[in-house]
CSV table of C-alpha atoms in Angstrom, one decimal:
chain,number,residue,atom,x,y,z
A,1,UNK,CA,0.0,0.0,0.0
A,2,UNK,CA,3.0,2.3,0.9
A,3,UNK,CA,4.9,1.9,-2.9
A,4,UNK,CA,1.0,2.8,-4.8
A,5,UNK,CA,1.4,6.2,-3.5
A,6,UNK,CA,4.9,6.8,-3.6
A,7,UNK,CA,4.7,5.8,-7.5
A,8,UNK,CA,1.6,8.0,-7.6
A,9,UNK,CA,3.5,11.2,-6.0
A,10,UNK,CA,6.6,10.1,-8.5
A,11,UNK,CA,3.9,10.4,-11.4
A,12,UNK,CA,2.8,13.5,-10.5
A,13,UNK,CA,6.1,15.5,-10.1
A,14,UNK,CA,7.4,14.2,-13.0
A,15,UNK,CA,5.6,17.2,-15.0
A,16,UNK,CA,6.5,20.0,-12.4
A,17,UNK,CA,10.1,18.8,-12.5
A,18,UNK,CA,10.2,18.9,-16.7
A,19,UNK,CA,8.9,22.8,-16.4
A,20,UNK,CA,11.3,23.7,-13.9
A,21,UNK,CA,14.3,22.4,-16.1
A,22,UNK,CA,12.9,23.7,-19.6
A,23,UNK,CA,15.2,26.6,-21.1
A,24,UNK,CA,13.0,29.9,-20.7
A,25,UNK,CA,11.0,30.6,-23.6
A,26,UNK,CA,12.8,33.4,-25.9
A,27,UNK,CA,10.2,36.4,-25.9
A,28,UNK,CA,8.7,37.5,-29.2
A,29,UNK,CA,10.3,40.2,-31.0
A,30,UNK,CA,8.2,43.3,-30.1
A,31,UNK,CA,7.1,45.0,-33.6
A,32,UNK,CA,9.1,47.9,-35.0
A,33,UNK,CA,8.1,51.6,-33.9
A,34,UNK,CA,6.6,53.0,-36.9
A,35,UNK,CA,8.8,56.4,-37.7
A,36,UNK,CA,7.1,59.6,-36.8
A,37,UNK,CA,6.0,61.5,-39.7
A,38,UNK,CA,7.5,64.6,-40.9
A,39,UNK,CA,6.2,68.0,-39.9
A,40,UNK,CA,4.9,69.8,-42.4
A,41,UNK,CA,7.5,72.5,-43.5
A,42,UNK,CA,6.5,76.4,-42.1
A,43,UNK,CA,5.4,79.0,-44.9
A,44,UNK,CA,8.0,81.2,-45.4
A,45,UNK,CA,6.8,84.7,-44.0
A,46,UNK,CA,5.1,86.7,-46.5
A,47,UNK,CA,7.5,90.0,-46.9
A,48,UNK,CA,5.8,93.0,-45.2
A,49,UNK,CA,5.0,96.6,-47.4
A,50,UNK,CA,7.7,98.7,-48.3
A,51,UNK,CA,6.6,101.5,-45.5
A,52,UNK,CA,6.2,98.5,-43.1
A,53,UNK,CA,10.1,97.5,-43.6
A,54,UNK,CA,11.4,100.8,-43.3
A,55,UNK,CA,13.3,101.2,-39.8
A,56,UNK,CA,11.5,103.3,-37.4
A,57,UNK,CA,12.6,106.8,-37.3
A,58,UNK,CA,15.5,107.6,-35.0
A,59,UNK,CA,14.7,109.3,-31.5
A,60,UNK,CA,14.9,113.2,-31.9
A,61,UNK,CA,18.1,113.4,-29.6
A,62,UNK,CA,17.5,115.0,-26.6
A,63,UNK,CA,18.1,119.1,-26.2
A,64,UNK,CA,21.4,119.9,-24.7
A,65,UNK,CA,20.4,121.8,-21.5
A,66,UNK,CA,20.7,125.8,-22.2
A,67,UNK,CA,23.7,127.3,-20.2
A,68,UNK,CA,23.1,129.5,-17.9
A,69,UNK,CA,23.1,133.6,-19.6
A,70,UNK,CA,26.3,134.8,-18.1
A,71,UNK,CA,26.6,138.5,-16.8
A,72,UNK,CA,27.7,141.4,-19.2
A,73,UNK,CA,30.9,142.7,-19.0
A,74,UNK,CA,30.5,146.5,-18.2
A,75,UNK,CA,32.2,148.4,-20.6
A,76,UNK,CA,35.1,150.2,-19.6
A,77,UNK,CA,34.1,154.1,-19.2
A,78,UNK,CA,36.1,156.3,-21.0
A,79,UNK,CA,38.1,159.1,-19.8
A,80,UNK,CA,36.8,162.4,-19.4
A,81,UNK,CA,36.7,164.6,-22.7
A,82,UNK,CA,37.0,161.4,-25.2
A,83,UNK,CA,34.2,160.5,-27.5
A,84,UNK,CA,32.7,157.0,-27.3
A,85,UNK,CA,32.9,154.6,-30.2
A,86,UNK,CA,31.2,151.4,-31.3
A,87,UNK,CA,33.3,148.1,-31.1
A,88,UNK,CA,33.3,148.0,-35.0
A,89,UNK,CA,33.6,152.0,-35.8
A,90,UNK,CA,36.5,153.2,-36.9
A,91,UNK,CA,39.0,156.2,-36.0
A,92,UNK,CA,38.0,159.2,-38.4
A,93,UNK,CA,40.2,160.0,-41.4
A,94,UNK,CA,41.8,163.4,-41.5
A,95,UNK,CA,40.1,165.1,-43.9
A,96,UNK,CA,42.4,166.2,-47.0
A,97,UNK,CA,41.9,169.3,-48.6
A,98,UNK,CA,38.9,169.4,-51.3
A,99,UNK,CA,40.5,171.8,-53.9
A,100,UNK,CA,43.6,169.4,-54.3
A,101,UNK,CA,41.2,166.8,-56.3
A,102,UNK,CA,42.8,163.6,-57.3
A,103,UNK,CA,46.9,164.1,-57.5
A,104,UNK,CA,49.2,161.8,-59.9
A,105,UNK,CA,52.2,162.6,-58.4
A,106,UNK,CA,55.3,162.2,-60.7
A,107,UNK,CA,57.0,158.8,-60.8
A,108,UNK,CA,59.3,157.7,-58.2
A,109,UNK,CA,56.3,159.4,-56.1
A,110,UNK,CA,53.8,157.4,-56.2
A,111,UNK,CA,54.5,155.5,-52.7
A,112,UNK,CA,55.0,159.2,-50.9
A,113,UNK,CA,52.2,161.3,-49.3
A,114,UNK,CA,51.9,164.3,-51.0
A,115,UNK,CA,53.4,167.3,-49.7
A,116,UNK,CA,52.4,171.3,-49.5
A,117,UNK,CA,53.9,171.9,-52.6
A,118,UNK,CA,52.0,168.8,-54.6
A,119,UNK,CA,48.7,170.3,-53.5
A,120,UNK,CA,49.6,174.1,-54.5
A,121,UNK,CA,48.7,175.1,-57.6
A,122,UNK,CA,51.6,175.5,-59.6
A,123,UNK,CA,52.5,171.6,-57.7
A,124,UNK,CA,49.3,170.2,-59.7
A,125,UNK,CA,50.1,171.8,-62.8
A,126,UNK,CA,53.4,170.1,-63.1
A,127,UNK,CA,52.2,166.8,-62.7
A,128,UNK,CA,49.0,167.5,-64.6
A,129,UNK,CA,51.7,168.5,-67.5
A,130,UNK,CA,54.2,166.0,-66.2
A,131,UNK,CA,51.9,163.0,-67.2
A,132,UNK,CA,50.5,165.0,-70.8
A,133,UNK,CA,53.8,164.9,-71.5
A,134,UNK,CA,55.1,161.9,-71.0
A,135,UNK,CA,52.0,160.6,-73.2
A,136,UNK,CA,52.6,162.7,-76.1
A,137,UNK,CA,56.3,161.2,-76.2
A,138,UNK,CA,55.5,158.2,-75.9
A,139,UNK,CA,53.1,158.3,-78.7
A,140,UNK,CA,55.6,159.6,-81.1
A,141,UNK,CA,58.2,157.0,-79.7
A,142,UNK,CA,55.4,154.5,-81.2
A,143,UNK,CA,54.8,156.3,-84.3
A,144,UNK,CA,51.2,157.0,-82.7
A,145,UNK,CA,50.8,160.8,-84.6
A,146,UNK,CA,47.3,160.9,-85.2
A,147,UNK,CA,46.2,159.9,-81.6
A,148,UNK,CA,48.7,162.6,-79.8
A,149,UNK,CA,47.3,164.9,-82.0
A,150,UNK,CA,44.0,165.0,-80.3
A,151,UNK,CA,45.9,166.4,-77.4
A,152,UNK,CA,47.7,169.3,-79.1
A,153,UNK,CA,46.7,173.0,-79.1
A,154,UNK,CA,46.0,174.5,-82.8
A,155,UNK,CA,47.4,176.3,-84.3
A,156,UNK,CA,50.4,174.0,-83.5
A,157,UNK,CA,54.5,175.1,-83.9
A,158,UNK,CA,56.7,172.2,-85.1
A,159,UNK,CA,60.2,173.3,-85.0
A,160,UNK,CA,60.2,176.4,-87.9
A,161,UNK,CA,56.6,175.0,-89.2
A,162,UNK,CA,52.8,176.6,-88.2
A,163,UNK,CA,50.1,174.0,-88.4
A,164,UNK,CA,46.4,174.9,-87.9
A,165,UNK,CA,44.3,171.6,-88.5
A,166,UNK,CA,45.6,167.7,-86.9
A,167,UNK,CA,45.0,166.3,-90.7
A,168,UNK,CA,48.4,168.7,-91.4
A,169,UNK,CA,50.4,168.1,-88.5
A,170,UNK,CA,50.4,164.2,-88.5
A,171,UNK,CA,51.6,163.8,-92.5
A,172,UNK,CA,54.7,166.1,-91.8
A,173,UNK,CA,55.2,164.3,-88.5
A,174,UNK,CA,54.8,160.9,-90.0
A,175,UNK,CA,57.7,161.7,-92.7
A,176,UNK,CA,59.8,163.3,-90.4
A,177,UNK,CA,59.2,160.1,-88.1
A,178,UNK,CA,60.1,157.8,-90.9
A,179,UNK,CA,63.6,159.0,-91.0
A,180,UNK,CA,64.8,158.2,-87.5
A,181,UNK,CA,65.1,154.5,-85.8
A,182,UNK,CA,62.5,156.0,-83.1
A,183,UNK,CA,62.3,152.4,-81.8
A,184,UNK,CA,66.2,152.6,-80.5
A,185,UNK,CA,64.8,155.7,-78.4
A,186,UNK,CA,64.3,155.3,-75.2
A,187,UNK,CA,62.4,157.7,-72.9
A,188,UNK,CA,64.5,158.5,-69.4
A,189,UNK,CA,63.2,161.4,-67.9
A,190,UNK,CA,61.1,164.0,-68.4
A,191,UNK,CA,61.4,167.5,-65.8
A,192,UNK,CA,58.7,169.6,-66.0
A,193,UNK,CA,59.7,173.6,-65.4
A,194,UNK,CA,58.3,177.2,-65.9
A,195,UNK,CA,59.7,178.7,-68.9
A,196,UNK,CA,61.6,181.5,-66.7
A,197,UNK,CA,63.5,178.4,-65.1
A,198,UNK,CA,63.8,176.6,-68.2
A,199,UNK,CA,65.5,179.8,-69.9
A,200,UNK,CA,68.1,179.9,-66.9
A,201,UNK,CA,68.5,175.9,-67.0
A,202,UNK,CA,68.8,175.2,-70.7
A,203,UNK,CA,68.8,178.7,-72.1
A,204,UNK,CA,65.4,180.3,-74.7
A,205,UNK,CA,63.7,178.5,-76.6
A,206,UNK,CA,65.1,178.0,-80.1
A,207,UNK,CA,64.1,181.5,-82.4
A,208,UNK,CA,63.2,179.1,-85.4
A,209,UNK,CA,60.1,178.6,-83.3
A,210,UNK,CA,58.8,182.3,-83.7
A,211,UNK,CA,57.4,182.4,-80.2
A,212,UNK,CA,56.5,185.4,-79.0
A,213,UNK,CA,57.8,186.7,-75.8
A,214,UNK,CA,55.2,188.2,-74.3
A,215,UNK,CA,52.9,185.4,-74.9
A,216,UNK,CA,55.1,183.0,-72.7
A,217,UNK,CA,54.4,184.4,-69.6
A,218,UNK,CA,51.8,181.3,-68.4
A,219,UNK,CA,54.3,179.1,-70.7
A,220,UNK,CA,55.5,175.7,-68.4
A,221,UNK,CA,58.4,173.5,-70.5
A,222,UNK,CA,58.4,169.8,-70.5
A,223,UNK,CA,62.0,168.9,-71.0
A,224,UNK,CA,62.0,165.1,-72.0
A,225,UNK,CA,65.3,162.9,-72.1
A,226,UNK,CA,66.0,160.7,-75.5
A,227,UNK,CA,68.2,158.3,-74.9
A,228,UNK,CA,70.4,161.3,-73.9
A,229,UNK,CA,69.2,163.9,-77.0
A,230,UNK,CA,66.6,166.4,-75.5
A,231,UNK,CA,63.5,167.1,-76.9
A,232,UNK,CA,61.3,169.7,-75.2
A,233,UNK,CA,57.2,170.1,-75.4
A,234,UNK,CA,55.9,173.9,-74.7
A,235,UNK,CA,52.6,173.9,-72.9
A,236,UNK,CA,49.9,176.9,-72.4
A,237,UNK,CA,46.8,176.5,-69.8
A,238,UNK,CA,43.4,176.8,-70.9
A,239,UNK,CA,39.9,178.3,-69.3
A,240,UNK,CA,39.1,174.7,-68.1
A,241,UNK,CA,41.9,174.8,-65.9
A,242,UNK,CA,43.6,172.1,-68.9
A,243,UNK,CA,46.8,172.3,-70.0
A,244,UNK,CA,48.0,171.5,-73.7
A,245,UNK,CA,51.1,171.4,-75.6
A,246,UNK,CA,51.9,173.7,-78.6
A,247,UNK,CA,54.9,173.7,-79.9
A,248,UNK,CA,57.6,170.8,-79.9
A,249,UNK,CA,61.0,170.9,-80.8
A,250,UNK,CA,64.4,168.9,-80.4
């Protein structure tokens, strides 16, 4: 009775035994993720309006702070007895005399400030005469006739010769021009005098001009230096306070 149910008890473990030494079971493979789909791409951004993409306009800066007004310098007071000027007025000229006019002084002169005797009379008449003068030689120097006869008194005396109309005087000056090598002249000096101090100086005038005496009294001399020969212009004043020359001679 004993071995029944020890065979029975053998029987039944038999299965429990076979389970315990079976190899584990391998699991199933688990089935693939599936991938995640793709995100659908962004729209690009539609561009804004031209005004809309324009910066915004730059902060006014701020105001510097105004500075304080400072206090006015007092001016200084002038002394007793002085007159008081604006900052930008200027000292008064001293005023020149108004019958002198406008004075060309001679050349060599022009730099210096005329003197008593430039403003006289008889100083303005030799410079007035001074620069006629020195035209009228350089004119012939040129062979310019006709235009220095527009500044010649008629009737005019050329050396021993009376001429009473410009037409006249500039064919014999022209032939008598033709003749000398004027353009080897030069013109050094001219010295303007009263006759009565050109008569003591250089001695009278020559008597082929027929001058008369009497008539010279108001008669000023130009004395002009060519190239070391000299050649002299008489002038006479006029009502208009002009002066003009009319005779020549050399």
């Amino acid at each position: 009775m004993r071995r029944w149910p020890l065979a029975l008890l053998v029987l039944l473990s038999v299965p429990a035994l076979a389970q315990d030494t079976a190899p584990a079971a391998t699991p199933a493979p688990a089935e693939p993720t599936p991938a995640p789909a793709p995100a659908a791409p962004t729209p690009a951004p539609t561009p804004a309006p031209a005004e809309a993409q324009q910066p915004p306009a730059a902060q006014a800066p701020a105001a510097a702070p105004t500075p304080a007004p400072r206090k006015p310098t007092p001016a200084p007071t002038p002394p007793p007895g002085s007159v008081p000027m604006s900052p930008t007025a200027r000292p008064p000229t001293p005023a020149t005399p108004s019958s002198a006019g406008t004075v060309q002084l001679a050349p060599g002169r022009e730099a210096s400030r005329p003197t008593e005797e430039d403003l006289s009379p008889e100083g303005i008449a030799r410079s007035v005469i001074h620069n006629e003068a020195r035209f009228l030689f350089q004119s012939l120097l040129t062979g310019d006739v006709r235009n220095a006869s527009t500044e010649l008194s008629f009737p005019f005396q050329l050396e021993d010769k009376r001429f009473n109309t410009p037409d006249e005087l500039v064919q014999a000056w022209v032939k008598q021009l033709r003749s000398r090598r004027t353009d080897l002249v030069t013109l050094y000096d001219i010295e303007v005098l009263p006759i009565a101090e050109m008569e003591k100086k250089y001695g009278k005038p020559p008597a082929r001009l027929g001058l008369d005496p009497r008539a010279l009294k108001d008669t000023w001399a130009a004395v002009g230096n060519l190239s070391g020969h000299a050649a002299i212009f008489l002038f006479r004043g006029s009502p208009d306070l002009s002066w003009h020359a009319f005779a020549y001679t050399d």
